[in-house]
PDB file of C-alpha atoms in Angstrom:
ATOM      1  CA  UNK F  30      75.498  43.778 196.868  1.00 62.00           C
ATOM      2  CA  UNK F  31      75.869  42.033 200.245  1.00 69.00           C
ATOM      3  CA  UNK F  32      78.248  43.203 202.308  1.00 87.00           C
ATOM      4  CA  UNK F  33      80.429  39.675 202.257  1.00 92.00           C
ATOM      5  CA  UNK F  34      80.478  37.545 199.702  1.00 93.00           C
ATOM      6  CA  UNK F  35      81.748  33.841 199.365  1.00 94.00           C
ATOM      7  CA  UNK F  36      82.234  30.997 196.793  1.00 91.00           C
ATOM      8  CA  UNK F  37      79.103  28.641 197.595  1.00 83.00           C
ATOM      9  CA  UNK F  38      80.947  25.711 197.378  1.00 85.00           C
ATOM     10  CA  UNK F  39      80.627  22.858 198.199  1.00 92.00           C
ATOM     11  CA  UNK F  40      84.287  22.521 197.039  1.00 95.00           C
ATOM     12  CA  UNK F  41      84.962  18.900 196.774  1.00 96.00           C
ATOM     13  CA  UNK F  42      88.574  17.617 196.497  1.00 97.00           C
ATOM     14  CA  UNK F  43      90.973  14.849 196.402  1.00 97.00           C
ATOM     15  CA  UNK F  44      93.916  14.418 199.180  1.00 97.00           C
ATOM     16  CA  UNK F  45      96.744  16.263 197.929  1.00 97.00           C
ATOM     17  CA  UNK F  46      94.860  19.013 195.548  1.00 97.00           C
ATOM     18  CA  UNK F  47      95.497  22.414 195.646  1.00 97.00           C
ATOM     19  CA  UNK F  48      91.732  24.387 196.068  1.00 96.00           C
ATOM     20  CA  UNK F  49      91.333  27.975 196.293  1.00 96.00           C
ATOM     21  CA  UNK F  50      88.663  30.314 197.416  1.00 92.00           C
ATOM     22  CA  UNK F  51      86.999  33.841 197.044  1.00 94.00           C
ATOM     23  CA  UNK F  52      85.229  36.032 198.943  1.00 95.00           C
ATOM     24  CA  UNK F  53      84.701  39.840 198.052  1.00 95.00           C
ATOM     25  CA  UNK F  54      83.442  42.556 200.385  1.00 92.00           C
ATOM     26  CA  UNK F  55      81.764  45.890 199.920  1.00 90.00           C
ATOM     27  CA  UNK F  56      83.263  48.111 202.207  1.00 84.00           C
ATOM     28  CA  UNK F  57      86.768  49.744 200.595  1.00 84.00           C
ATOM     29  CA  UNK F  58      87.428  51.050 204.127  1.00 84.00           C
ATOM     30  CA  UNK F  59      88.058  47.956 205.828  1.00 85.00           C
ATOM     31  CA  UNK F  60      91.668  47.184 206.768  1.00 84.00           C
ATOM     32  CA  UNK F  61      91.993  44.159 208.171  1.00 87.00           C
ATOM     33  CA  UNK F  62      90.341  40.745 207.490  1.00 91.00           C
ATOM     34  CA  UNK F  63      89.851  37.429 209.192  1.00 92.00           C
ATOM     35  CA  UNK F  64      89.581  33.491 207.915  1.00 95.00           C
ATOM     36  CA  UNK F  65      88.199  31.151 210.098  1.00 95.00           C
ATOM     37  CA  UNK F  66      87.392  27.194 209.956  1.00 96.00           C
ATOM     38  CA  UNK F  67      84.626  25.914 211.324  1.00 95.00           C
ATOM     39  CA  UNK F  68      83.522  22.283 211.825  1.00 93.00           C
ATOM     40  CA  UNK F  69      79.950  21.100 211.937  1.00 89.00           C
ATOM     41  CA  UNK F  70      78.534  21.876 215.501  1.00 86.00           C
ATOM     42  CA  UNK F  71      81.892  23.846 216.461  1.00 91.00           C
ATOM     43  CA  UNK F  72      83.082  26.983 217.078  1.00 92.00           C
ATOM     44  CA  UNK F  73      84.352  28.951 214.434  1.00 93.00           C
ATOM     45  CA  UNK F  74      88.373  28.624 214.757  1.00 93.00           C
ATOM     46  CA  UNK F  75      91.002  31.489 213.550  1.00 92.00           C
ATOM     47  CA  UNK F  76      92.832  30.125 210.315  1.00 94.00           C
ATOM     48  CA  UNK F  77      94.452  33.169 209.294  1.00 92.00           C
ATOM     49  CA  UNK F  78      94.542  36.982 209.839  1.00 90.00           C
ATOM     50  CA  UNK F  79      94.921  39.216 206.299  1.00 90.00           C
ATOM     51  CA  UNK F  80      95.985  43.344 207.501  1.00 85.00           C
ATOM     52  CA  UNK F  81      98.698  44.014 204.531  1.00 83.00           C
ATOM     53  CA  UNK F  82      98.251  42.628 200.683  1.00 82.00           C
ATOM     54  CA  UNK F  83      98.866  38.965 202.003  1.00 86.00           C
ATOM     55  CA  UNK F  84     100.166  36.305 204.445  1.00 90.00           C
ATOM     56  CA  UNK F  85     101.201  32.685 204.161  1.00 92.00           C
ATOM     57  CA  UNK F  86     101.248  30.230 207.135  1.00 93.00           C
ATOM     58  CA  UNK F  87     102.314  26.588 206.006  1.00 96.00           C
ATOM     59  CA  UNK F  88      99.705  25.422 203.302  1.00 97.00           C
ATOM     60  CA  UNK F  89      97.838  28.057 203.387  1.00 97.00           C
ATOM     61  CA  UNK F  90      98.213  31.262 201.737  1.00 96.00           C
ATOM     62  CA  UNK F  91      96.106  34.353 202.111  1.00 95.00           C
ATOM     63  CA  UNK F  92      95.970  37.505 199.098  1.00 93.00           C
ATOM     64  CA  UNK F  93      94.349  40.438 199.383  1.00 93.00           C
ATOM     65  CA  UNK F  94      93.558  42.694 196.687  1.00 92.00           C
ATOM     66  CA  UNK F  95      92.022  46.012 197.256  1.00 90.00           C
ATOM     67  CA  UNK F  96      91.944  47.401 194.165  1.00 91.00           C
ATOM     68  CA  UNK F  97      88.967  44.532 193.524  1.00 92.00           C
ATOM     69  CA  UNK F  98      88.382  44.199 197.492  1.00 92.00           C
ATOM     70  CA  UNK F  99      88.516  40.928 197.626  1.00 92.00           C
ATOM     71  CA  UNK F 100      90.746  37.969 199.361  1.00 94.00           C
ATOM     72  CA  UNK F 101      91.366  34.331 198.335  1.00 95.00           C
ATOM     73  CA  UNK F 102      92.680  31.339 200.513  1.00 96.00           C
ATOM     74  CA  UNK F 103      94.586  28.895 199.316  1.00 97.00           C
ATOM     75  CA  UNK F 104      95.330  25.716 200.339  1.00 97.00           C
ATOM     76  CA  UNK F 105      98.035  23.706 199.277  1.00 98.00           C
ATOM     77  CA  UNK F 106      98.150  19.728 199.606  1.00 98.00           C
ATOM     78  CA  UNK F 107      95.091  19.203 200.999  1.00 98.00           C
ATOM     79  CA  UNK F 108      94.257  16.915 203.834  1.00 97.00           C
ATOM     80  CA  UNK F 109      91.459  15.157 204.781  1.00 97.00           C
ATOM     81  CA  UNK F 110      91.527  17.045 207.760  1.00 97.00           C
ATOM     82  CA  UNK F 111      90.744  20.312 206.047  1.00 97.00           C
ATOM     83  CA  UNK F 112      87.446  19.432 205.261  1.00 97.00           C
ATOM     84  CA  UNK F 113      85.353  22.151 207.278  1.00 96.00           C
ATOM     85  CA  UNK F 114      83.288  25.496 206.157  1.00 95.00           C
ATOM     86  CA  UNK F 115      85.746  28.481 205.864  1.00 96.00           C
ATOM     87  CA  UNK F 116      84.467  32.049 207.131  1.00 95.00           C
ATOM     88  CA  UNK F 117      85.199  34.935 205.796  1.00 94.00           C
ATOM     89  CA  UNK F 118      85.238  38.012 208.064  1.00 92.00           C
ATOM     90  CA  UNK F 119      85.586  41.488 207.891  1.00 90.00           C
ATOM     91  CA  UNK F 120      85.732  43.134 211.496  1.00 85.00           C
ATOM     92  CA  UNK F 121      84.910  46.528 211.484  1.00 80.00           C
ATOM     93  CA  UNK F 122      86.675  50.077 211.264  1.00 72.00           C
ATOM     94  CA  UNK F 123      84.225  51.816 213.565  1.00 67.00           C
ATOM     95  CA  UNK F 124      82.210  51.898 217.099  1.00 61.00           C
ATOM     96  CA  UNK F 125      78.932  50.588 216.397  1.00 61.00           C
ATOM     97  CA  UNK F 126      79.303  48.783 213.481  1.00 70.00           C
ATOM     98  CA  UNK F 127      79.533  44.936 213.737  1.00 78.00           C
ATOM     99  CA  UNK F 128      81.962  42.120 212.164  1.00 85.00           C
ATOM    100  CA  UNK F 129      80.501  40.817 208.781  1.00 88.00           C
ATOM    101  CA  UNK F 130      80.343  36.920 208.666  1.00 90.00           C
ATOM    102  CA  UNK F 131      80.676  35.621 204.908  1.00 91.00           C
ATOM    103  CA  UNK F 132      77.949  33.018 203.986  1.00 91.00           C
ATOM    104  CA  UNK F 133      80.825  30.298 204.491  1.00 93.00           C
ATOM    105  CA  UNK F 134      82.354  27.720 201.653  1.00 95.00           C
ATOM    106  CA  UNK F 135      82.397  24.321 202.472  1.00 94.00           C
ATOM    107  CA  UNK F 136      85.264  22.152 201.760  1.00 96.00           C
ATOM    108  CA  UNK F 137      85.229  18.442 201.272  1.00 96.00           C
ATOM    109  CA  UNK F 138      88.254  16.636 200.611  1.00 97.00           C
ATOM    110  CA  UNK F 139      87.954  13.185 199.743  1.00 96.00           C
ATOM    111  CA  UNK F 140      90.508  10.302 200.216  1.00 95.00           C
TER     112      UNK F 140
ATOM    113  CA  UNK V  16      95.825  33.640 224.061  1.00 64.00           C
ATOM    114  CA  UNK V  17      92.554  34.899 224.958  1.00 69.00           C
ATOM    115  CA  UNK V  18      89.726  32.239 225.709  1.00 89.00           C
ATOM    116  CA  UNK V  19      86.507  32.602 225.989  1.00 94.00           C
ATOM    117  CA  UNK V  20      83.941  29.712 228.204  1.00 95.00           C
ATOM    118  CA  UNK V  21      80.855  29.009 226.778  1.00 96.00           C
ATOM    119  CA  UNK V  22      78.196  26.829 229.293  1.00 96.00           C
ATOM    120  CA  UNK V  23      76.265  24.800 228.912  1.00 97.00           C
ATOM    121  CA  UNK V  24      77.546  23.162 225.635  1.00 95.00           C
ATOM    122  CA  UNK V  25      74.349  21.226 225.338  1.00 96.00           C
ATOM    123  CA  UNK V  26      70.847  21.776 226.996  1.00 96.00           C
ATOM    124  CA  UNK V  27      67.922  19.307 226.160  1.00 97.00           C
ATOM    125  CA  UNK V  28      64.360  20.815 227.699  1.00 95.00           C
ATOM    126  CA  UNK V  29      60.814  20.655 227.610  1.00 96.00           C
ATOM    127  CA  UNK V  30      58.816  22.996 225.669  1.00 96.00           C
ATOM    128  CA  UNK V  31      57.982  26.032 227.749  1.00 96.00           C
ATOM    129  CA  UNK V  32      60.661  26.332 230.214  1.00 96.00           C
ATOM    130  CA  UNK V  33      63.868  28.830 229.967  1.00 97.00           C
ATOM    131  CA  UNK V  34      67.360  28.517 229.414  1.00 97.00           C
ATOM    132  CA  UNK V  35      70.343  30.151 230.288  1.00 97.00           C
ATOM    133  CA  UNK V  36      73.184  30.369 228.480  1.00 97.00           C
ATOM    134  CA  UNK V  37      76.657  32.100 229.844  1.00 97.00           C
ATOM    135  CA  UNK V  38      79.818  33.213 228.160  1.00 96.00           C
ATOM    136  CA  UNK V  39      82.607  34.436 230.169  1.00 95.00           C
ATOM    137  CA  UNK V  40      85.790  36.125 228.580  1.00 93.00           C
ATOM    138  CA  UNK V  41      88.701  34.294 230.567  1.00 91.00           C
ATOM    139  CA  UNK V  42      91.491  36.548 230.262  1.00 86.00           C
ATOM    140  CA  UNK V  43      90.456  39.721 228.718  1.00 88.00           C
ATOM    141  CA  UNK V  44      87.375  42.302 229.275  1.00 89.00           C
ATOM    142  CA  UNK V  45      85.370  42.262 227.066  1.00 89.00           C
ATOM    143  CA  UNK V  46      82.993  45.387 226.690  1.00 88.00           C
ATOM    144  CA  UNK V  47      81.483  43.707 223.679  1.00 90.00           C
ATOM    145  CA  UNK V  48      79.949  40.129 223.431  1.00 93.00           C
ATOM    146  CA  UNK V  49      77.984  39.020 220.512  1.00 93.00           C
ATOM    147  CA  UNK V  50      75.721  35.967 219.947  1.00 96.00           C
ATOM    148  CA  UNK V  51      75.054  34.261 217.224  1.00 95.00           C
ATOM    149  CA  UNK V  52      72.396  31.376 215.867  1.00 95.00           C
ATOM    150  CA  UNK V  53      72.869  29.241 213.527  1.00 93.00           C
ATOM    151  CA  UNK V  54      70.955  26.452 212.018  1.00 91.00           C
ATOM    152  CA  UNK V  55      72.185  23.448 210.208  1.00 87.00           C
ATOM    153  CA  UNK V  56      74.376  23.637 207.170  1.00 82.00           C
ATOM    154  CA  UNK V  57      73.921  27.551 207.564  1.00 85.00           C
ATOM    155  CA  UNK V  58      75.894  30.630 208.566  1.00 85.00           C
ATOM    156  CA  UNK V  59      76.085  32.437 211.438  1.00 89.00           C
ATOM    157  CA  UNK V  60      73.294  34.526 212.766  1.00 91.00           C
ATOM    158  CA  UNK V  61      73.769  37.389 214.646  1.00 92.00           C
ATOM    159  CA  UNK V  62      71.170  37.462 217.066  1.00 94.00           C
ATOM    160  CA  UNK V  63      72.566  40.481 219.232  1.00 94.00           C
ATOM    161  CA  UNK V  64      75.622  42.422 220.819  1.00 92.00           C
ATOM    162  CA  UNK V  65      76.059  42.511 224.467  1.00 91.00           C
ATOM    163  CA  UNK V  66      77.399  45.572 226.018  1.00 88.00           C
ATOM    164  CA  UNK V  67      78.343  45.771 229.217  1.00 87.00           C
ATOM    165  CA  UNK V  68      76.408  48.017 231.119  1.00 85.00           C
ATOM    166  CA  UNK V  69      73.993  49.282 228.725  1.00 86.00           C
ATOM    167  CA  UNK V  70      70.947  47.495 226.736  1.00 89.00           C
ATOM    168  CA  UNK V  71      71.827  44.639 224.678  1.00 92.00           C
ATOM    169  CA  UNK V  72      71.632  45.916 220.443  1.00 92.00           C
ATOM    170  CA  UNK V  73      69.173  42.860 219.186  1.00 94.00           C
ATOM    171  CA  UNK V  74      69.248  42.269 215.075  1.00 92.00           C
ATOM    172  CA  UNK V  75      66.342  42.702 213.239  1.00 92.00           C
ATOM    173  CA  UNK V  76      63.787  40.265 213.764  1.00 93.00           C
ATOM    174  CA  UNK V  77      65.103  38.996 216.808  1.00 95.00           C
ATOM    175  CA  UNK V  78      62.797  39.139 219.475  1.00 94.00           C
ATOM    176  CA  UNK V  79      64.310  40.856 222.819  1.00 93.00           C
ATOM    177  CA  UNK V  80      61.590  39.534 225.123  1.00 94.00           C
ATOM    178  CA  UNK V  81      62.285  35.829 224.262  1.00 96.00           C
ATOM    179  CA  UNK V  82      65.930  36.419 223.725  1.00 97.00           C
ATOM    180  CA  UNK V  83      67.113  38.433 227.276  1.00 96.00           C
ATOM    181  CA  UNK V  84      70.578  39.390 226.998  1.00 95.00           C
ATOM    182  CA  UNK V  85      72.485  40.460 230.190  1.00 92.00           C
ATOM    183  CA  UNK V  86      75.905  41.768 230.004  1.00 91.00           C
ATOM    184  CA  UNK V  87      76.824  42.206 233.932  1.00 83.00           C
ATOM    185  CA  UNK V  88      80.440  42.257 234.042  1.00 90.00           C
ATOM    186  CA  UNK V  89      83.438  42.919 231.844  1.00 90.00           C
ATOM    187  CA  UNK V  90      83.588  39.326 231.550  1.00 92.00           C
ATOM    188  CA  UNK V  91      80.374  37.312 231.500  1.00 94.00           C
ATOM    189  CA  UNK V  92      77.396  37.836 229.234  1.00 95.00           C
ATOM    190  CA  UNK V  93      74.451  35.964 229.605  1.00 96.00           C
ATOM    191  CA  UNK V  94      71.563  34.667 226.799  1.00 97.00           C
ATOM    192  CA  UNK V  95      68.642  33.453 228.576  1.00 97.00           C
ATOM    193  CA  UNK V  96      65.807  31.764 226.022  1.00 97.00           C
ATOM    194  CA  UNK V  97      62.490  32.408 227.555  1.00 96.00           C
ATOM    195  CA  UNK V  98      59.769  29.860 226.944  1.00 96.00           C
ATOM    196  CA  UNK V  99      61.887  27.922 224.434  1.00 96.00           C
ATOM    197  CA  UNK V 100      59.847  26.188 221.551  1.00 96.00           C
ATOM    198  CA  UNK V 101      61.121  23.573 219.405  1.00 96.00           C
ATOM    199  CA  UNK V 102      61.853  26.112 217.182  1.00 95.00           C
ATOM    200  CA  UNK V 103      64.365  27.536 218.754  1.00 96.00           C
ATOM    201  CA  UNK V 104      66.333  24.486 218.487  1.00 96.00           C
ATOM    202  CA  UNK V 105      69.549  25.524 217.609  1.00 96.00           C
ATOM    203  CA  UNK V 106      73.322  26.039 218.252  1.00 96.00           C
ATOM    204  CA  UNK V 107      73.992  29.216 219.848  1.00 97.00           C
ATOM    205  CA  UNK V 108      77.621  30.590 220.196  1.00 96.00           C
ATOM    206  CA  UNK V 109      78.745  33.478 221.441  1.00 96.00           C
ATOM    207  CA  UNK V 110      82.345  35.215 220.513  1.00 94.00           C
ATOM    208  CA  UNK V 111      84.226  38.814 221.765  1.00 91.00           C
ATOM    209  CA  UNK V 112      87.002  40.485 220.077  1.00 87.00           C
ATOM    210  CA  UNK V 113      90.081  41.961 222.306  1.00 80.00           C
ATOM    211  CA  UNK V 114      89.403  45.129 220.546  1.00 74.00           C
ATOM    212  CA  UNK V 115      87.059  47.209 217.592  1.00 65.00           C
ATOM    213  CA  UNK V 116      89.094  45.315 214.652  1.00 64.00           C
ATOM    214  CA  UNK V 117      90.737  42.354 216.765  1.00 76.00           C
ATOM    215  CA  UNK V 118      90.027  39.078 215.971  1.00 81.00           C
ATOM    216  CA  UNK V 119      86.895  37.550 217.272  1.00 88.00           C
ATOM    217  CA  UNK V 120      87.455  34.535 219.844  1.00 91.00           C
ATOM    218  CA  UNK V 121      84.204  32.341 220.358  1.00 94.00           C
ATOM    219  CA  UNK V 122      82.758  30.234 223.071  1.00 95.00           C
ATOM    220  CA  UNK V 123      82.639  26.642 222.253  1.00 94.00           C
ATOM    221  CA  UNK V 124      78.953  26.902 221.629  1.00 95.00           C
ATOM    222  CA  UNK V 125      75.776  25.340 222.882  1.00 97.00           C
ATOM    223  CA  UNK V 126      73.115  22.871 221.211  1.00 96.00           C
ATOM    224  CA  UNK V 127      69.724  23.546 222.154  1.00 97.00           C
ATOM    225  CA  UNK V 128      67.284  20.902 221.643  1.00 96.00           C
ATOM    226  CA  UNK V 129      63.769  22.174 223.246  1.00 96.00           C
ATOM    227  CA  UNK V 130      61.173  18.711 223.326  1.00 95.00           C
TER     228      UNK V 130
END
């Protein structure tokens, strides 16, 4: 099992849709977790940061569940404007040991 | 918040010649740097992690002769491509966390094109 894991995607949507995404990681230790956007030819951009069993910042909500170890994003009312490949990340809970990029699912939402 | 400068953001040379690529941490030390590849439509890569003062940690299958990694200072890393072939066309980006499990703040990136 790889270490991240994301919906493939491509998730293609219609302004104003709700669309939701997985992605599932191997390591139970890991506390704390990261979603970032990233545009084509950009740098990745924090979207939202995930330490307790959730968080919600405007249209987009964040869940964690440990118990499966994994953690969704949702986006609410989609805008054309959140079309862009979202990251998961899992930074990690030791020296040495590096932060785990998710494959990436790409979001397309259409007018 | 923190910022981290990425330069040059784009770099078009001839086959054969090296590049240097530099990633300062603005307003934070950063002990850690890593740098990533990535191709299009794929993820990230991660080439290697920069730490300052000590040898650079390169990925499997990255080569550390062609890829030189120099991590100075507490705030500027450095990727230099040696001999760059068209296959190392790519966009390379670099990022450093403010701590072990911080978030990770990246440079703006750079698009290599080697002729």
């Amino acid at each position: 099992r790889k270490e991240v894991e994301q919906d493939p995607g491509p998730f293609n949507v219609p302004e104003g849709a709700t669309v939701a995404f997985n992605c599932t990681y191997s390591n139970s230790a890991s506390q704390s977790f990261f979603w970032y956007r990233q545009d084509c030819r950009k740098e990745p951009k924090l979207l939202m940061s995930v330490y307790s069993s959730g968080n919600e910042d405007g249209r987009f909500t964040a869940q964690l569940n440990r118990a499966s170890q994994y953690i969704s994003l949702l986006i609410r009312d989609s805008k054309l404007s959140d079309s862009a490949t979202y990251l998961c990340v899992v930074p990690p809970d030791n020296y040495g040991q590096n932060f785990v990029f998710g494959p990436g699912t790409r979001l397309s939402v259409l007018p | 918040g923190a910022v981290v400068s990425q330069h040059p953001s784009r770099v078009i040379c001839k086959s054969g010649t090296s590049v240097k690529i530099e990633c300062r941490s603005l307003d934070f030390q950063a002990t850690t740097m890593f740098w990533y590849r990535q191709f299009p439509k794929q993820s990230l890569m991660l080439m290697a992690t920069s730490n300052e003062g000590s040898k650079a940690t390169y990925e499997q299958g990255v080569e550390k002769d062609k890829f030189l990694i120099n991590h100075a200072s507490l705030t500027l890393s450095t990727l230099t491509v040696t001999s760059a072939h068209p296959e190392d066309s790519s966009f390379y980006i670099c990022s450093a966390p403010l701590d072990i499990s911080e978030k990770l703040f990246f440079g703006s990136g750079t698009q290599l094109s080697v002729l």
